[in-house]
mmCIF file of C-alpha atoms in Angstrom:
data_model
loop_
_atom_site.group_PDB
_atom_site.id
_atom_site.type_symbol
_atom_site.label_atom_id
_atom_site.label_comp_id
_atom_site.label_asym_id
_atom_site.label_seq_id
_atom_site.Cartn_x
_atom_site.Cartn_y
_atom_site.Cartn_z
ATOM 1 C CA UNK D 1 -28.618 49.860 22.766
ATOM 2 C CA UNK D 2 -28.751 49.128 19.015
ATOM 3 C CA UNK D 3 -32.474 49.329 18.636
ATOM 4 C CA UNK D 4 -32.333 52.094 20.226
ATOM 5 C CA UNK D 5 -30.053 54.002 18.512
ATOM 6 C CA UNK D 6 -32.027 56.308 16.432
ATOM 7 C CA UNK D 7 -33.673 57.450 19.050
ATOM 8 C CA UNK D 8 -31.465 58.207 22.019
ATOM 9 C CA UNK D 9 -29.810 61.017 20.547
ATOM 10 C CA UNK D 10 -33.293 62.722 19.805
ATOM 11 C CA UNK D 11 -34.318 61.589 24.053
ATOM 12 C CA UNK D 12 -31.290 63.191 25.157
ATOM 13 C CA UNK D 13 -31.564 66.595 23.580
ATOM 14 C CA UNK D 14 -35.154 66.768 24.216
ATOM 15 C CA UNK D 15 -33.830 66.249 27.876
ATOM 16 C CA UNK D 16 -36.481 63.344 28.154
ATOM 17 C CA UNK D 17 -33.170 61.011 28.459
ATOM 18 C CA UNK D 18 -31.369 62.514 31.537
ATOM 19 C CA UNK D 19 -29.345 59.612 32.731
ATOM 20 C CA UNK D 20 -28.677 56.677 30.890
ATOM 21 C CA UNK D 21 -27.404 53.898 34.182
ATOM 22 C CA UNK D 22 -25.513 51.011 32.443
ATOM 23 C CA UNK D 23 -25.610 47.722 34.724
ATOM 24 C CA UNK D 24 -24.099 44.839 34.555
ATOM 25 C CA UNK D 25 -20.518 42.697 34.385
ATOM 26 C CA UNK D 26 -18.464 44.160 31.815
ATOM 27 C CA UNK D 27 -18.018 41.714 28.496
ATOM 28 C CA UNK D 28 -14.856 42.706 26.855
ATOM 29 C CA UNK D 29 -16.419 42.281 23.104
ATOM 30 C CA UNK D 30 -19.812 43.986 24.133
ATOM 31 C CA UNK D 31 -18.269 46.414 26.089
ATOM 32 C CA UNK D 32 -16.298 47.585 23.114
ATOM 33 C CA UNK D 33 -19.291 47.680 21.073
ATOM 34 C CA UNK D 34 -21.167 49.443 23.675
ATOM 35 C CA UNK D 35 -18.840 51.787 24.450
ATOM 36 C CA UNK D 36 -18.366 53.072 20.614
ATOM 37 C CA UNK D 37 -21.877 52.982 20.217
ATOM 38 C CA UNK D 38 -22.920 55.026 23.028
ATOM 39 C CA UNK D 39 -20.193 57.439 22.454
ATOM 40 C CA UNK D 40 -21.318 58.247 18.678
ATOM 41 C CA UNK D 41 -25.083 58.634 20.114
ATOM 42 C CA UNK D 42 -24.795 60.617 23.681
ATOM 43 C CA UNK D 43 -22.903 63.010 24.975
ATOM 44 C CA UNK D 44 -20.756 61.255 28.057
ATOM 45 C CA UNK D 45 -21.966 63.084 30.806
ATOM 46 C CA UNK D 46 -24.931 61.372 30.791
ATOM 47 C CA UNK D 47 -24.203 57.732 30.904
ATOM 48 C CA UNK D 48 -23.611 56.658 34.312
ATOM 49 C CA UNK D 49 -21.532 53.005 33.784
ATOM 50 C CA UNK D 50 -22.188 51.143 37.241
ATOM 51 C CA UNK D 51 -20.807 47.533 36.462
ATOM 52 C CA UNK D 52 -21.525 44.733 38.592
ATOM 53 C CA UNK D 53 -24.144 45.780 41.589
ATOM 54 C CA UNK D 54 -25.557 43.923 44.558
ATOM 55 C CA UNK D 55 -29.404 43.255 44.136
ATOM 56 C CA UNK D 56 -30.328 45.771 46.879
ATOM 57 C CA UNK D 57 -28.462 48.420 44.854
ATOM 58 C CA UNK D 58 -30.357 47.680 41.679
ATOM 59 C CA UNK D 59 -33.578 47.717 43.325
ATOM 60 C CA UNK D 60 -32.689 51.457 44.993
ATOM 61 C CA UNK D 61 -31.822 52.483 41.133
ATOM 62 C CA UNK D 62 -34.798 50.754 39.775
ATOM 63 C CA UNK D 63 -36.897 52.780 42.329
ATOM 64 C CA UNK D 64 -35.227 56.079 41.008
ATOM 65 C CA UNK D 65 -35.915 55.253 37.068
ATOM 66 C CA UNK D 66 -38.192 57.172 34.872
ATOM 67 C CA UNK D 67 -38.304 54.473 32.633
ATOM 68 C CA UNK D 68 -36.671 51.543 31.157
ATOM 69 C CA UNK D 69 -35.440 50.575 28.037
ATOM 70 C CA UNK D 70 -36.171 47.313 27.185
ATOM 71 C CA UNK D 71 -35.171 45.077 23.675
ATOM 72 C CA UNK D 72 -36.449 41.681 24.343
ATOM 73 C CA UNK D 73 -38.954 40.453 22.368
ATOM 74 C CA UNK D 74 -42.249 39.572 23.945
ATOM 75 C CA UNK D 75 -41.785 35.717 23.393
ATOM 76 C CA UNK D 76 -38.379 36.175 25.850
ATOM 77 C CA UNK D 77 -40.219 38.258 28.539
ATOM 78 C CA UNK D 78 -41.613 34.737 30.551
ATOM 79 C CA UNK D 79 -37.883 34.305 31.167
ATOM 80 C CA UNK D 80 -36.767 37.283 31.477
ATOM 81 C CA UNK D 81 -35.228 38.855 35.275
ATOM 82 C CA UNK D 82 -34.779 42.094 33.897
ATOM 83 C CA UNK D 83 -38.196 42.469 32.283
ATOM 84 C CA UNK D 84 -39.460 41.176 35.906
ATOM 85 C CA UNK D 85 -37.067 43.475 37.798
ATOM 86 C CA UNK D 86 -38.254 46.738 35.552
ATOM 87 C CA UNK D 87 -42.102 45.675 36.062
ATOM 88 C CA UNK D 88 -41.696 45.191 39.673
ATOM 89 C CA UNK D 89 -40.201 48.332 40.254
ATOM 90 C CA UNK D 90 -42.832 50.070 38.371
ATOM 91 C CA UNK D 91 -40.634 51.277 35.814
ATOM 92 C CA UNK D 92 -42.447 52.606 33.058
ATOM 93 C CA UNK D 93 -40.806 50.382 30.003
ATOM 94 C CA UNK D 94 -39.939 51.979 26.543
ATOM 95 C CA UNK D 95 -39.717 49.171 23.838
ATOM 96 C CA UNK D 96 -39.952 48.616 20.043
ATOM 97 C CA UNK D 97 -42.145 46.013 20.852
ATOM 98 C CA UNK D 98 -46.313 46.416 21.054
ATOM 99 C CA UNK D 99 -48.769 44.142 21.145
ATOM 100 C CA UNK D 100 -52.667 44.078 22.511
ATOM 101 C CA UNK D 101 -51.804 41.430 25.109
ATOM 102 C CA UNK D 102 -50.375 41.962 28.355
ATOM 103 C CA UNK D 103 -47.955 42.881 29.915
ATOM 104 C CA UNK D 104 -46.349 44.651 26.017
ATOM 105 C CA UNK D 105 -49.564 46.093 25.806
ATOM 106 C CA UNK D 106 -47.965 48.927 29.397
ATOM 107 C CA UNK D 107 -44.871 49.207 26.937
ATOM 108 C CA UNK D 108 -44.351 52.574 25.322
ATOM 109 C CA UNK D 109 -42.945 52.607 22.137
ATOM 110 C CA UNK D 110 -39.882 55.008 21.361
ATOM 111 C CA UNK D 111 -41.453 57.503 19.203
ATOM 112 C CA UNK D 112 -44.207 58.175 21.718
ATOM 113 C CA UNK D 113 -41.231 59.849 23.969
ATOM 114 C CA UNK D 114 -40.321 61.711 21.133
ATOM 115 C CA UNK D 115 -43.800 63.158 19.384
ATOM 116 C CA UNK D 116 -45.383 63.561 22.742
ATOM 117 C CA UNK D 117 -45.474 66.678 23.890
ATOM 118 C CA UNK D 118 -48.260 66.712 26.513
ATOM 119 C CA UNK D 119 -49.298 63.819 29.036
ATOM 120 C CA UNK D 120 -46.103 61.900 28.866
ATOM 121 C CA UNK D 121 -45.264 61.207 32.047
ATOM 122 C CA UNK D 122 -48.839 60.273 32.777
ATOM 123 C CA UNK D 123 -49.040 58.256 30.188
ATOM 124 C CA UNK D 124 -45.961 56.603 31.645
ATOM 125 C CA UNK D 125 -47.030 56.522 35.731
ATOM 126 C CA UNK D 126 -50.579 54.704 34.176
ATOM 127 C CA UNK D 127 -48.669 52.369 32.081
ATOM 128 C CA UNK D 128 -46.168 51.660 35.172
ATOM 129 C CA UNK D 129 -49.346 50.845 37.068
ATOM 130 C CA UNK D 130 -50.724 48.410 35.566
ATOM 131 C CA UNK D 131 -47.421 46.845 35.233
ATOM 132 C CA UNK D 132 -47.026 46.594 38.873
ATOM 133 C CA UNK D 133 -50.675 45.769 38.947
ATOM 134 C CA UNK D 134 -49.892 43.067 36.710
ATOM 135 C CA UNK D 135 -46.654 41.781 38.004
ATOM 136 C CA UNK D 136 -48.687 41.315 41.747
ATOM 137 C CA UNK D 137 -51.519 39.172 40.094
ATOM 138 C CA UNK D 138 -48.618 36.879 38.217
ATOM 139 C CA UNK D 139 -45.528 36.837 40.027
ATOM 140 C CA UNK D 140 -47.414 35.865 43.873
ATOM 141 C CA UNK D 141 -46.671 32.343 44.413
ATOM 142 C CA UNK D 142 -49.906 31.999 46.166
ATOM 143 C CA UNK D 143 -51.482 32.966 42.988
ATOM 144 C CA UNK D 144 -49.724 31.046 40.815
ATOM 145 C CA UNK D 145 -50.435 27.755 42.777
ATOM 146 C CA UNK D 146 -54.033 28.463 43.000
ATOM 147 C CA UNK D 147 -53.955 28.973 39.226
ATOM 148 C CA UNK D 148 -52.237 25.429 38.453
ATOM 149 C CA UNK D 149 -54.212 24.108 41.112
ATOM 150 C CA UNK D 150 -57.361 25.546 39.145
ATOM 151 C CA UNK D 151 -55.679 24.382 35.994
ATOM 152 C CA UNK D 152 -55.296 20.519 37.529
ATOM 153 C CA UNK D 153 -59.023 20.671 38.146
ATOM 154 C CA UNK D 154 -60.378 21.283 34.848
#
């Protein structure tokens, strides 16, 4: 939420940031921080806090998202479920993060939400595309064995 902050309050009264869903366990110490944080930035009707959820509930909200904020850098993404999760989902990710190579090159950066006034959201269903594009030619097992098998060859 922190590298985000300058920028929710501007998402939510442009009404570009409807919902803001908040998964996960609940951390006493983050929650804390969270919780102040979000409170100084949005008003409360529009963070929805859903704790702990079953995968099959995730994947309904992740079907439901217009986008996805997302603060890992692109050197954690390999590793990353979430990052996986949003991509296979097709949610369109919004990130400080850009780079040329994919998959940060589908990201949208936060102040494209904000300046953008036409083209937006097809800007984002393009960009969600080629994620899912991209997560179907990476995360396929049969792909990925062919590739090391490739790999082994050479």
């Amino acid at each position: 939420i922190k590298m985000f902050q300058e920028f929710l309050p501007i998402l939510a009264q442009k009404n570009i940031l409807k919902t803001l869903h908040v998964v996960g366990p609940r951390d006493e110490r983050w929650s804390k921080e969270e919780e102040s944080l979000l409170a100084r930035l949005l008003p409360g009707n529009i963070i929805n806090r859903h704790g702990a959820m079953e995968p099959t509930e995730i994947s309904a909200l992740l079907s439901t998202c217009g986008f996805a904020l997302l603060s890992q850098s692109p050197q954690a993404l390999p590793k990353s479920s979430t990052f996986m999760a949003f991509a296979c989902h097709g949610c369109g990710i919004v990130s400080p993060f850009s780079s040329e190579e994919t998959p940060v090159s589908y990201f949208t950066h936060p102040t494209a939400l904000i300046t953008s006034d036409r083209d937006l959201e097809d800007t984002l269903n393009m960009r969600s595309e080629r994620l899912i594009d991209w997560y179907n030619s990476t995360a396929d097992w049969n792909k990925i064995a062919a590739r090391m098998e490739q790999f082994l060859e050479d």
